[in-house]
Amino acid sequence: MQTESARGRSVNETRNRILDVALDVLGRNPDAGMGDIASSAGVVRRTVYGHFPTRTDLVRTLAQRAVGEIVAVLTEVDAPERAAEAVWVDFVARMWPLMRRYRVLLALRRGEYGEEIHTLLEPVDTILAGLVQRGQDRGDFGRHLPAGVLSQVAYATVFSIADNGLAGGAPGARAATITSLLLLGVPEARATALADGQP
Amino acid sequence: MQTESARGRSVNETRNRILDVALDVLGRNPDAGMGDIASSAGVVRRTVYGHFPTRTDLVRTLAQRAVGEIVAVLTEVDAPERAAEAVWVDFVARMWPLMRRYRVLLALRRGEYGEEIHTLLEPVDTILAGLVQRGQDRGDFGRHLPAGVLSQVAYATVFSIADNGLAGGAPGARAATITSLLLLGVPEARATALADGQP
DNA sequence: ACTCCATTGCACACCGCTGTGCAATGATGG
DNA sequence: CCATCATTGCACAGCGGTGTGCAATGGAGT
């Protein structure tokens, strides 16, 4: 049964709600305080401290969860024998509906958490760099930038497109896919074909 | 004569030093306080308040100056009859050595200054959007994104490349030019040719 | 009905940053 | 040499966010 008050919710229910809301709130404004997060979660500030002793703990947990989810998508989509192009297309398709959810990671890279977040994002960075490297080796992606940089730039670009009003919708997904493929050095004709599901 | 202490400097000398340093410091960390800016400028916090009554005033002045400089470059490089491709190449070439100087503008777009900075950046946004629009109309740029969005994404991408370790140097400039052209929908062969100065 | 326990609603101290006031200092320019 | 004035050094109040303590509340499961 749905309870309107937050009184009778199970521990994990509240905890997850806080985490989810924080993902959203901090995505919009990385400087949001515990108070903002609490009220957005329909909970009192004191309650948040009951689940996360420190703001830093909240953020770290948040980032860990988000990174875990992205890595999951990535390992699910990326197979050594698949073409890097196709993997990237699938990756963007899977990420696009959840851009809002992971915006916080970009916002966190620069911010009071210097090394903390950087080492936390390392898995994602590594997989992405490897993927782009493979694409370059097989001639699918361009060599105008080293794989490590190109992957980051392409990744950031998808977020950039989402930030500029195209977040969520299907047309946005197609545009983001094509644009990021162009950036990666895929010719326009092939990029549109890939974005429309042709192998 | 060069004075090592900050005592005998003229008013504008100190003022400009503060502005320059603040441009740099806030570029790295938008949340830096007046104390950080002051000490980085080799000056006491109190002195900064002597020139800028409020942190907000400092930031506004900063942004105005930066926007002014960018607009100057833009109007100098952009002529209605020039090909959008060429204009973009020149724009990146002129901006690249000063990326660090204007990073703050990107950092400021999201941050406690919501509308304030947005209206301040409007001139740049408008010119850039117009430029890309022209490129699209003449078939030089792609139509995978509306001009307003595409210009922003291309603009942001140049900063993104600079942020990923390639800032400053000449090879970075070439890479940034090519990459942003690809993103704008220019074919790879033409992009490299343009980046190497062929019309 | 009764017990558990998450949540609530205060209370508080602490900290860092902002912005201000004022007297002292010392380089600069006449 | 002297007056000017930017800079300095300190003191202070205020604000907002953090993190903690504790008693009261009210669902939920038994």
GROMACS .gro file of C-alpha atoms (C1' of nucleotides) in nm:
model
  458
    1MET     CA    1   0.000   0.000   0.000
    2GLN     CA    2   0.120   0.350  -0.082
    3THR     CA    3   0.181   0.568   0.218
    4GLU     CA    4   0.182   0.941   0.154
    5SER     CA    5   0.395   1.017   0.456
    6ALA     CA    6   0.752   0.897   0.474
    7ARG     CA    7   0.698   0.743   0.814
    8GLY     CA    8   0.634   0.385   0.731
    9ARG     CA    9   0.876   0.320   0.451
   10SER     CA   10   1.133   0.049   0.467
   11VAL     CA   11   1.493   0.150   0.515
   12ASN     CA   12   1.609   0.073   0.164
   13GLU     CA   13   1.305   0.239   0.013
   14THR     CA   14   1.397   0.572   0.169
   15ARG     CA   15   1.764   0.524   0.105
   16ASN     CA   16   1.711   0.457  -0.263
   17ARG     CA   17   1.468   0.743  -0.297
   18ILE     CA   18   1.727   0.978  -0.149
   19LEU     CA   19   1.993   0.843  -0.382
   20ASP     CA   20   1.771   0.880  -0.688
   21VAL     CA   21   1.662   1.231  -0.601
   22ALA     CA   22   2.017   1.335  -0.518
   23LEU     CA   23   2.128   1.209  -0.858
   24ASP     CA   24   1.878   1.444  -1.014
   25VAL     CA   25   1.928   1.746  -0.788
   26LEU     CA   26   2.307   1.733  -0.794
   27GLY     CA   27   2.290   1.688  -1.170
   28ARG     CA   28   2.117   2.022  -1.198
   29ASN     CA   29   2.325   2.195  -0.933
   30PRO     CA   30   2.636   2.022  -0.797
   31ASP     CA   31   2.645   2.268  -0.508
   32ALA     CA   32   2.303   2.172  -0.376
   33GLY     CA   33   2.306   2.114  -0.002
   34MET     CA   34   2.176   1.832   0.211
   35GLY     CA   35   1.868   2.043   0.277
   36ASP     CA   36   1.781   2.070  -0.092
   37ILE     CA   37   1.827   1.700  -0.145
   38ALA     CA   38   1.621   1.615   0.162
   39SER     CA   39   1.325   1.833   0.075
   40SER     CA   40   1.332   1.718  -0.287
   41ALA     CA   41   1.313   1.363  -0.154
   42GLY     CA   42   1.016   1.452   0.065
   43VAL     CA   43   1.218   1.395   0.375
   44VAL     CA   44   1.373   1.599   0.653
   45ARG     CA   45   1.739   1.691   0.648
   46ARG     CA   46   1.800   1.491   0.964
   47THR     CA   47   1.679   1.175   0.795
   48VAL     CA   48   1.936   1.203   0.519
   49TYR     CA   49   2.211   1.214   0.780
   50GLY     CA   50   2.059   0.899   0.921
   51HIS     CA   51   2.141   0.718   0.598
   52PHE     CA   52   2.458   0.899   0.495
   53PRO     CA   53   2.677   1.031   0.774
   54THR     CA   54   2.834   1.289   0.546
   55ARG     CA   55   2.759   1.475   0.229
   56THR     CA   56   3.075   1.326   0.088
   57ASP     CA   57   2.946   0.977   0.166
   58LEU     CA   58   2.624   1.051  -0.021
   59VAL     CA   59   2.811   1.176  -0.324
   60ARG     CA   60   3.056   0.888  -0.324
   61THR     CA   61   2.777   0.629  -0.299
   62LEU     CA   62   2.592   0.811  -0.572
   63ALA     CA   63   2.889   0.816  -0.804
   64GLN     CA   64   2.968   0.452  -0.735
   65ARG     CA   65   2.616   0.347  -0.821
   66ALA     CA   66   2.610   0.553  -1.139
   67VAL     CA   67   2.950   0.430  -1.253
   68GLY     CA   68   2.842   0.074  -1.178
   69GLU     CA   69   2.536   0.113  -1.396
   70ILE     CA   70   2.731   0.263  -1.684
   71VAL     CA   71   2.997  -0.006  -1.665
   72ALA     CA   72   2.718  -0.265  -1.668
   73VAL     CA   73   2.573  -0.118  -1.988
   74LEU     CA   74   2.918  -0.094  -2.136
   75THR     CA   75   3.025  -0.452  -2.067
   76GLU     CA   76   2.688  -0.570  -2.190
   77VAL     CA   77   2.721  -0.386  -2.519
   78ASP     CA   78   3.092  -0.408  -2.580
   79ALA     CA   79   3.228  -0.735  -2.717
   80PRO     CA   80   3.583  -0.759  -2.854
   81GLU     CA   81   3.465  -0.890  -3.189
   82ARG     CA   82   3.193  -0.629  -3.246
   83ALA     CA   83   3.264  -0.326  -3.461
   84ALA     CA   84   3.340  -0.023  -3.248
   85GLU     CA   85   3.089   0.178  -3.450
   86ALA     CA   86   2.802  -0.053  -3.363
   87VAL     CA   87   2.903  -0.068  -2.998
   88TRP     CA   88   2.907   0.310  -2.977
   89VAL     CA   89   2.564   0.335  -3.138
   90ASP     CA   90   2.421   0.090  -2.887
   91PHE     CA   91   2.594   0.264  -2.602
   92VAL     CA   92   2.445   0.601  -2.690
   93ALA     CA   93   2.103   0.444  -2.744
   94ARG     CA   94   2.112   0.287  -2.399
   95MET     CA   95   2.248   0.596  -2.227
   96TRP     CA   96   2.030   0.856  -2.391
   97PRO     CA   97   1.707   0.799  -2.196
   98LEU     CA   98   1.912   0.822  -1.875
   99MET     CA   99   2.127   1.123  -1.951
  100ARG     CA  100   1.966   1.321  -1.672
  101ARG     CA  101   2.062   1.044  -1.436
  102TYR     CA  102   2.430   1.055  -1.514
  103ARG     CA  103   2.477   1.425  -1.571
  104VAL     CA  104   2.605   1.447  -1.218
  105LEU     CA  105   2.917   1.254  -1.311
  106LEU     CA  106   3.024   1.522  -1.556
  107ALA     CA  107   2.943   1.795  -1.307
  108LEU     CA  108   3.145   1.612  -1.044
  109ARG     CA  109   3.462   1.574  -1.248
  110ARG     CA  110   3.534   1.938  -1.184
  111GLY     CA  111   3.429   2.034  -0.837
  112GLU     CA  112   3.553   1.997  -0.484
  113TYR     CA  113   3.613   1.623  -0.533
  114GLY     CA  114   3.942   1.611  -0.716
  115GLU     CA  115   4.103   1.270  -0.712
  116GLU     CA  116   3.820   1.092  -0.532
  117ILE     CA  117   3.588   1.105  -0.832
  118HIS     CA  118   3.862   1.073  -1.087
  119THR     CA  119   3.970   0.728  -0.969
  120LEU     CA  120   3.605   0.634  -0.936
  121LEU     CA  121   3.540   0.710  -1.303
  122GLU     CA  122   3.852   0.532  -1.416
  123PRO     CA  123   3.674   0.209  -1.517
  124VAL     CA  124   3.442   0.395  -1.755
  125ASP     CA  125   3.729   0.597  -1.896
  126THR     CA  126   3.935   0.285  -1.957
  127ILE     CA  127   3.661   0.090  -2.133
  128LEU     CA  128   3.572   0.388  -2.350
  129ALA     CA  129   3.933   0.453  -2.442
  130GLY     CA  130   3.978   0.087  -2.532
  131LEU     CA  131   3.668   0.093  -2.747
  132VAL     CA  132   3.777   0.399  -2.942
  133GLN     CA  133   4.128   0.257  -2.974
  134ARG     CA  134   3.984  -0.055  -3.133
  135GLY     CA  135   3.780   0.158  -3.369
  136GLN     CA  136   4.090   0.348  -3.472
  137ASP     CA  137   4.293   0.031  -3.521
  138ARG     CA  138   4.035  -0.112  -3.757
  139GLY     CA  139   4.000   0.213  -3.947
  140ASP     CA  140   3.645   0.284  -3.837
  141PHE     CA  141   3.731   0.589  -3.629
  142GLY     CA  142   3.963   0.875  -3.714
  143ARG     CA  143   4.303   0.942  -3.566
  144HIS     CA  144   4.266   1.317  -3.531
  145LEU     CA  145   4.292   1.274  -3.155
  146PRO     CA  146   4.454   1.007  -2.936
  147ALA     CA  147   4.202   0.743  -2.828
  148GLY     CA  148   4.206   0.852  -2.464
  149VAL     CA  149   4.113   1.209  -2.552
  150LEU     CA  150   3.878   1.129  -2.836
  151SER     CA  151   3.672   0.896  -2.620
  152GLN     CA  152   3.634   1.160  -2.351
  153VAL     CA  153   3.540   1.428  -2.600
  154ALA     CA  154   3.285   1.206  -2.771
  155TYR     CA  155   3.139   1.106  -2.436
  156ALA     CA  156   3.117   1.467  -2.324
  157THR     CA  157   2.958   1.568  -2.651
  158VAL     CA  158   2.664   1.338  -2.599
  159PHE     CA  159   2.601   1.508  -2.265
  160SER     CA  160   2.648   1.845  -2.426
  161ILE     CA  161   2.375   1.769  -2.678
  162ALA     CA  162   2.143   1.652  -2.405
  163ASP     CA  163   2.210   1.973  -2.211
  164ASN     CA  164   2.109   2.187  -2.505
  165GLY     CA  165   1.743   2.101  -2.489
  166LEU     CA  166   1.733   1.773  -2.675
  167ALA     CA  167   1.736   1.549  -2.370
  168GLY     CA  168   1.517   1.241  -2.358
  169GLY     CA  169   1.325   1.228  -2.686
  170ALA     CA  170   1.382   0.990  -2.976
  171PRO     CA  171   1.487   1.259  -3.230
  172GLY     CA  172   1.749   1.371  -2.980
  173ALA     CA  173   1.883   1.018  -2.958
  174ARG     CA  174   1.928   0.998  -3.334
  175ALA     CA  175   2.092   1.339  -3.349
  176ALA     CA  176   2.326   1.258  -3.062
  177THR     CA  177   2.427   0.931  -3.225
  178ILE     CA  178   2.501   1.088  -3.562
  179THR     CA  179   2.681   1.384  -3.415
  180SER     CA  180   2.905   1.176  -3.192
  181LEU     CA  181   2.985   0.942  -3.480
  182LEU     CA  182   3.087   1.236  -3.697
  183LEU     CA  183   3.309   1.354  -3.415
  184LEU     CA  184   3.465   1.011  -3.400
  185GLY     CA  185   3.557   1.039  -3.765
  186VAL     CA  186   3.283   0.829  -3.922
  187PRO     CA  187   3.175   0.961  -4.265
  188GLU     CA  188   2.836   1.126  -4.275
  189ALA     CA  189   2.667   0.868  -4.497
  190ARG     CA  190   2.779   0.581  -4.279
  191ALA     CA  191   2.691   0.769  -3.961
  192THR     CA  192   2.329   0.820  -4.064
  193ALA     CA  193   2.302   0.461  -4.181
  194LEU     CA  194   2.432   0.333  -3.848
  195ALA     CA  195   2.201   0.564  -3.655
  196ASP     CA  196   1.907   0.417  -3.846
  197GLY     CA  197   1.997   0.061  -3.760
  198GLN     CA  198   2.167  -0.057  -4.079
  199PRO     CA  199   2.478  -0.263  -4.022
  200MET     CA  200   6.045   5.023  -1.212
  201GLN     CA  201   5.922   4.687  -1.098
  202THR     CA  202   5.812   4.682  -0.736
  203GLU     CA  203   5.799   4.344  -0.571
  204SER     CA  204   5.544   4.455  -0.316
  205ALA     CA  205   5.198   4.552  -0.427
  206ARG     CA  206   5.217   4.883  -0.247
  207GLY     CA  207   5.307   5.123  -0.519
  208ARG     CA  208   5.112   4.993  -0.811
  209SER     CA  209   4.872   5.212  -0.996
  210VAL     CA  210   4.503   5.149  -0.948
  211ASN     CA  211   4.436   4.995  -1.286
  212GLU     CA  212   4.746   4.783  -1.264
  213THR     CA  213   4.617   4.606  -0.954
  214ARG     CA  214   4.265   4.595  -1.083
  215ASN     CA  215   4.367   4.428  -1.407
  216ARG     CA  216   4.597   4.188  -1.227
  217ILE     CA  217   4.309   4.081  -1.006
  218LEU     CA  218   4.081   4.035  -1.305
  219ASP     CA  219   4.340   3.831  -1.494
  220VAL     CA  220   4.417   3.609  -1.199
  221ALA     CA  221   4.049   3.564  -1.120
  222LEU     CA  222   3.991   3.457  -1.480
  223ASP     CA  223   4.244   3.184  -1.427
  224VAL     CA  224   4.150   3.078  -1.075
  225LEU     CA  225   3.777   3.072  -1.138
  226GLY     CA  226   3.843   2.882  -1.459
  227ARG     CA  227   3.997   2.603  -1.257
  228ASN     CA  228   3.749   2.619  -0.972
  229PRO     CA  229   3.434   2.829  -1.010
  230ASP     CA  230   3.373   2.805  -0.637
  231ALA     CA  231   3.701   2.972  -0.543
  232GLY     CA  232   3.654   3.242  -0.282
  233MET     CA  233   3.772   3.600  -0.268
  234GLY     CA  234   4.056   3.481  -0.047
  235ASP     CA  235   4.188   3.241  -0.310
  236ILE     CA  236   4.170   3.503  -0.581
  237ALA     CA  237   4.339   3.763  -0.363
  238SER     CA  238   4.632   3.546  -0.258
  239SER     CA  239   4.677   3.421  -0.613
  240ALA     CA  240   4.700   3.783  -0.720
  241GLY     CA  241   4.959   3.853  -0.451
  242VAL     CA  242   4.723   4.081  -0.270
  243VAL     CA  243   4.522   4.081   0.051
  244ARG     CA  244   4.155   3.995   0.051
  245ARG     CA  245   4.065   4.342   0.171
  246THR     CA  246   4.225   4.495  -0.136
  247VAL     CA  247   4.004   4.298  -0.372
  248TYR     CA  248   3.699   4.438  -0.197
  249GLY     CA  249   3.850   4.779  -0.256
  250HIS     CA  250   3.817   4.725  -0.629
  251PHE     CA  251   3.507   4.508  -0.646
  252PRO     CA  252   3.247   4.562  -0.375
  253THR     CA  253   3.106   4.213  -0.421
  254ARG     CA  254   3.212   3.877  -0.548
  255THR     CA  255   2.925   3.899  -0.791
  256ASP     CA  256   3.061   4.230  -0.923
  257LEU     CA  257   3.399   4.070  -0.981
  258VAL     CA  258   3.247   3.781  -1.170
  259ARG     CA  259   3.022   4.002  -1.376
  260THR     CA  260   3.306   4.233  -1.475
  261LEU     CA  261   3.514   3.929  -1.556
  262ALA     CA  262   3.252   3.778  -1.777
  263GLN     CA  263   3.183   4.107  -1.952
  264ARG     CA  264   3.549   4.153  -2.035
  265ALA     CA  265   3.584   3.797  -2.161
  266VAL     CA  266   3.268   3.814  -2.369
  267GLY     CA  267   3.382   4.146  -2.509
  268GLU     CA  268   3.713   3.997  -2.619
  269ILE     CA  269   3.549   3.697  -2.780
  270VAL     CA  270   3.297   3.911  -2.962
  271ALA     CA  271   3.583   4.127  -3.085
  272VAL     CA  272   3.760   3.824  -3.230
  273LEU     CA  273   3.435   3.701  -3.376
  274THR     CA  274   3.337   4.026  -3.552
  275GLU     CA  275   3.691   4.059  -3.676
  276VAL     CA  276   3.692   3.714  -3.831
  277ASP     CA  277   3.333   3.679  -3.940
  278ALA     CA  278   3.230   3.851  -4.261
  279PRO     CA  279   2.897   3.771  -4.428
  280GLU     CA  280   3.060   3.679  -4.756
  281ARG     CA  281   3.326   3.449  -4.610
  282ALA     CA  282   3.269   3.075  -4.607
  283ALA     CA  283   3.154   2.958  -4.264
  284GLU     CA  284   3.418   2.686  -4.272
  285ALA     CA  285   3.701   2.935  -4.305
  286VAL     CA  286   3.556   3.163  -4.039
  287TRP     CA  287   3.533   2.874  -3.797
  288VAL     CA  288   3.892   2.771  -3.864
  289ASP     CA  289   4.014   3.123  -3.795
  290PHE     CA  290   3.798   3.149  -3.487
  291VAL     CA  291   3.943   2.834  -3.335
  292ALA     CA  292   4.295   2.940  -3.429
  293ARG     CA  293   4.249   3.271  -3.252
  294MET     CA  294   4.080   3.123  -2.948
  295TRP     CA  295   4.306   2.826  -2.892
  296PRO     CA  296   4.601   3.002  -2.730
  297LEU     CA  297   4.358   3.168  -2.489
  298MET     CA  298   4.140   2.871  -2.398
  299ARG     CA  299   4.252   2.884  -2.036
  300ARG     CA  300   4.143   3.245  -2.027
  301TYR     CA  301   3.785   3.176  -2.131
  302ARG     CA  302   3.727   2.846  -1.960
  303VAL     CA  303   3.554   3.033  -1.685
  304LEU     CA  304   3.264   3.121  -1.916
  305LEU     CA  305   3.179   2.754  -1.962
  306ALA     CA  306   3.213   2.691  -1.592
  307LEU     CA  307   2.987   2.985  -1.519
  308ARG     CA  308   2.700   2.881  -1.744
  309ARG     CA  309   2.603   2.627  -1.484
  310GLY     CA  310   2.659   2.767  -1.140
  311GLU     CA  311   2.490   3.002  -0.901
  312TYR     CA  312   2.456   3.268  -1.171
  313GLY     CA  313   2.152   3.157  -1.367
  314GLU     CA  314   2.014   3.427  -1.592
  315GLU     CA  315   2.281   3.685  -1.519
  316ILE     CA  316   2.548   3.504  -1.717
  317HIS     CA  317   2.310   3.366  -1.974
  318THR     CA  318   2.206   3.706  -2.102
  319LEU     CA  319   2.568   3.816  -2.084
  320LEU     CA  320   2.674   3.536  -2.318
  321GLU     CA  321   2.388   3.597  -2.555
  322PRO     CA  322   2.594   3.802  -2.807
  323VAL     CA  323   2.844   3.519  -2.850
  324ASP     CA  324   2.569   3.261  -2.876
  325THR     CA  325   2.387   3.465  -3.139
  326ILE     CA  326   2.690   3.525  -3.360
  327LEU     CA  327   2.793   3.161  -3.339
  328ALA     CA  328   2.444   3.039  -3.420
  329GLY     CA  329   2.427   3.274  -3.717
  330LEU     CA  330   2.761   3.153  -3.844
  331VAL     CA  331   2.663   2.788  -3.826
  332GLN     CA  332   2.327   2.866  -3.980
  333ARG     CA  333   2.501   3.025  -4.276
  334GLY     CA  334   2.726   2.722  -4.308
  335GLN     CA  335   2.423   2.496  -4.313
  336ASP     CA  336   2.242   2.711  -4.569
  337ARG     CA  337   2.535   2.695  -4.808
  338GLY     CA  338   2.577   2.322  -4.758
  339ASP     CA  339   2.914   2.346  -4.583
  340PHE     CA  340   2.789   2.224  -4.247
  341GLY     CA  341   2.556   1.935  -4.171
  342ARG     CA  342   2.197   1.956  -4.055
  343HIS     CA  343   2.213   1.678  -3.798
  344LEU     CA  344   2.141   1.939  -3.532
  345PRO     CA  345   1.965   2.277  -3.542
  346ALA     CA  346   2.211   2.564  -3.583
  347GLY     CA  347   2.157   2.695  -3.231
  348VAL     CA  348   2.244   2.363  -3.073
  349LEU     CA  349   2.517   2.264  -3.316
  350SER     CA  350   2.704   2.588  -3.260
  351GLN     CA  351   2.695   2.542  -2.884
  352VAL     CA  352   2.810   2.182  -2.906
  353ALA     CA  353   3.093   2.267  -3.143
  354TYR     CA  354   3.198   2.554  -2.921
  355ALA     CA  355   3.192   2.337  -2.611
  356THR     CA  356   3.385   2.063  -2.788
  357VAL     CA  357   3.681   2.291  -2.848
  358PHE     CA  358   3.695   2.358  -2.474
  359SER     CA  359   3.651   1.991  -2.404
  360ILE     CA  360   3.958   1.910  -2.613
  361ALA     CA  361   4.158   2.178  -2.438
  362ASP     CA  362   4.053   2.038  -2.102
  363ASN     CA  363   4.179   1.694  -2.191
  364GLY     CA  364   4.543   1.787  -2.183
  365LEU     CA  365   4.591   1.937  -2.526
  366ALA     CA  366   4.561   2.301  -2.423
  367GLY     CA  367   4.791   2.559  -2.571
  368GLY     CA  368   5.023   2.379  -2.811
  369ALA     CA  369   5.012   2.395  -3.189
  370PRO     CA  370   4.930   2.024  -3.244
  371GLY     CA  371   4.633   2.074  -3.011
  372ALA     CA  372   4.513   2.364  -3.224
  373ARG     CA  373   4.516   2.151  -3.538
  374ALA     CA  374   4.343   1.862  -3.364
  375ALA     CA  375   4.078   2.091  -3.218
  376THR     CA  376   4.013   2.249  -3.556
  377ILE     CA  377   3.976   1.918  -3.737
  378THR     CA  378   3.765   1.762  -3.465
  379SER     CA  379   3.524   2.054  -3.444
  380LEU     CA  380   3.492   2.063  -3.823
  381LEU     CA  381   3.406   1.694  -3.830
  382LEU     CA  382   3.146   1.760  -3.563
  383LEU     CA  383   3.003   2.037  -3.779
  384GLY     CA  384   2.957   1.791  -4.061
  385VAL     CA  385   3.258   1.875  -4.275
  386PRO     CA  386   3.402   1.567  -4.452
  387GLU     CA  387   3.733   1.443  -4.317
  388ALA     CA  388   3.940   1.524  -4.629
  389ARG     CA  389   3.813   1.879  -4.645
  390ALA     CA  390   3.851   1.925  -4.267
  391THR     CA  391   4.221   1.837  -4.273
  392ALA     CA  392   4.277   2.053  -4.578
  393LEU     CA  393   4.113   2.351  -4.408
  394ALA     CA  394   4.308   2.291  -4.088
  395ASP     CA  395   4.629   2.306  -4.290
  396GLY     CA  396   4.543   2.637  -4.446
  397GLN     CA  397   4.419   2.538  -4.791
  398PRO     CA  398   4.111   2.726  -4.911
  399DA     C1'  399  -0.293  -0.395   2.154
  400DC     C1'  400   0.183  -0.356   2.179
  401DT     C1'  401   0.647  -0.317   2.053
  402DC     C1'  402   0.997  -0.178   1.723
  403DC     C1'  403   1.217   0.163   1.475
  404DA     C1'  404   1.241   0.492   1.099
  405DT     C1'  405   1.125   0.939   1.084
  406DT     C1'  406   1.054   1.388   1.265
  407DG     C1'  407   1.134   1.842   1.489
  408DC     C1'  408   1.362   2.088   1.736
  409DA     C1'  409   1.804   2.210   1.984
  410DC     C1'  410   2.292   2.314   1.935
  411DA     C1'  411   2.808   2.411   1.804
  412DC     C1'  412   3.121   2.467   1.429
  413DC     C1'  413   3.313   2.631   1.017
  414DG     C1'  414   3.422   2.894   0.614
  415DC     C1'  415   3.315   3.268   0.339
  416DT     C1'  416   3.130   3.733   0.277
  417DG     C1'  417   3.141   4.211   0.349
  418DT     C1'  418   3.271   4.622   0.644
  419DG     C1'  419   3.537   4.961   0.949
  420DC     C1'  420   3.946   5.174   1.072
  421DA     C1'  421   4.413   5.280   1.181
  422DA     C1'  422   4.888   5.200   1.018
  423DT     C1'  423   5.219   5.172   0.641
  424DG     C1'  424   5.503   5.285   0.274
  425DA     C1'  425   5.582   5.376  -0.226
  426DT     C1'  426   5.504   5.743  -0.561
  427DG     C1'  427   5.487   6.187  -0.766
  428DG     C1'  428   5.522   6.677  -0.704
  429DC     C1'  429   6.109   6.622   0.164
  430DC     C1'  430   5.617   6.581   0.197
  431DA     C1'  431   5.150   6.479   0.101
  432DT     C1'  432   4.868   6.150  -0.117
  433DC     C1'  433   4.654   5.729  -0.155
  434DA     C1'  434   4.651   5.238  -0.253
  435DT     C1'  435   4.749   4.877   0.020
  436DT     C1'  436   4.772   4.630   0.444
  437DG     C1'  437   4.638   4.403   0.889
  438DC     C1'  438   4.319   4.319   1.204
  439DA     C1'  439   3.867   4.317   1.410
  440DC     C1'  440   3.398   4.230   1.366
  441DA     C1'  441   2.909   4.076   1.242
  442DG     C1'  442   2.634   3.800   0.956
  443DC     C1'  443   2.494   3.412   0.683
  444DG     C1'  444   2.437   2.958   0.523
  445DG     C1'  445   2.569   2.489   0.525
  446DT     C1'  446   2.734   2.088   0.804
  447DG     C1'  447   2.699   1.749   1.145
  448DT     C1'  448   2.511   1.597   1.614
  449DG     C1'  449   2.192   1.495   2.019
  450DC     C1'  450   1.761   1.378   2.195
  451DA     C1'  451   1.283   1.336   2.283
  452DA     C1'  452   0.843   1.277   2.043
  453DT     C1'  453   0.565   1.063   1.677
  454DG     C1'  454   0.330   0.726   1.429
  455DG     C1'  455   0.341   0.321   1.079
  456DA     C1'  456   0.426  -0.173   1.050
  457DG     C1'  457   0.452  -0.634   1.182
  458DT     C1'  458   0.356  -0.960   1.555
   0.00000   0.00000   0.00000
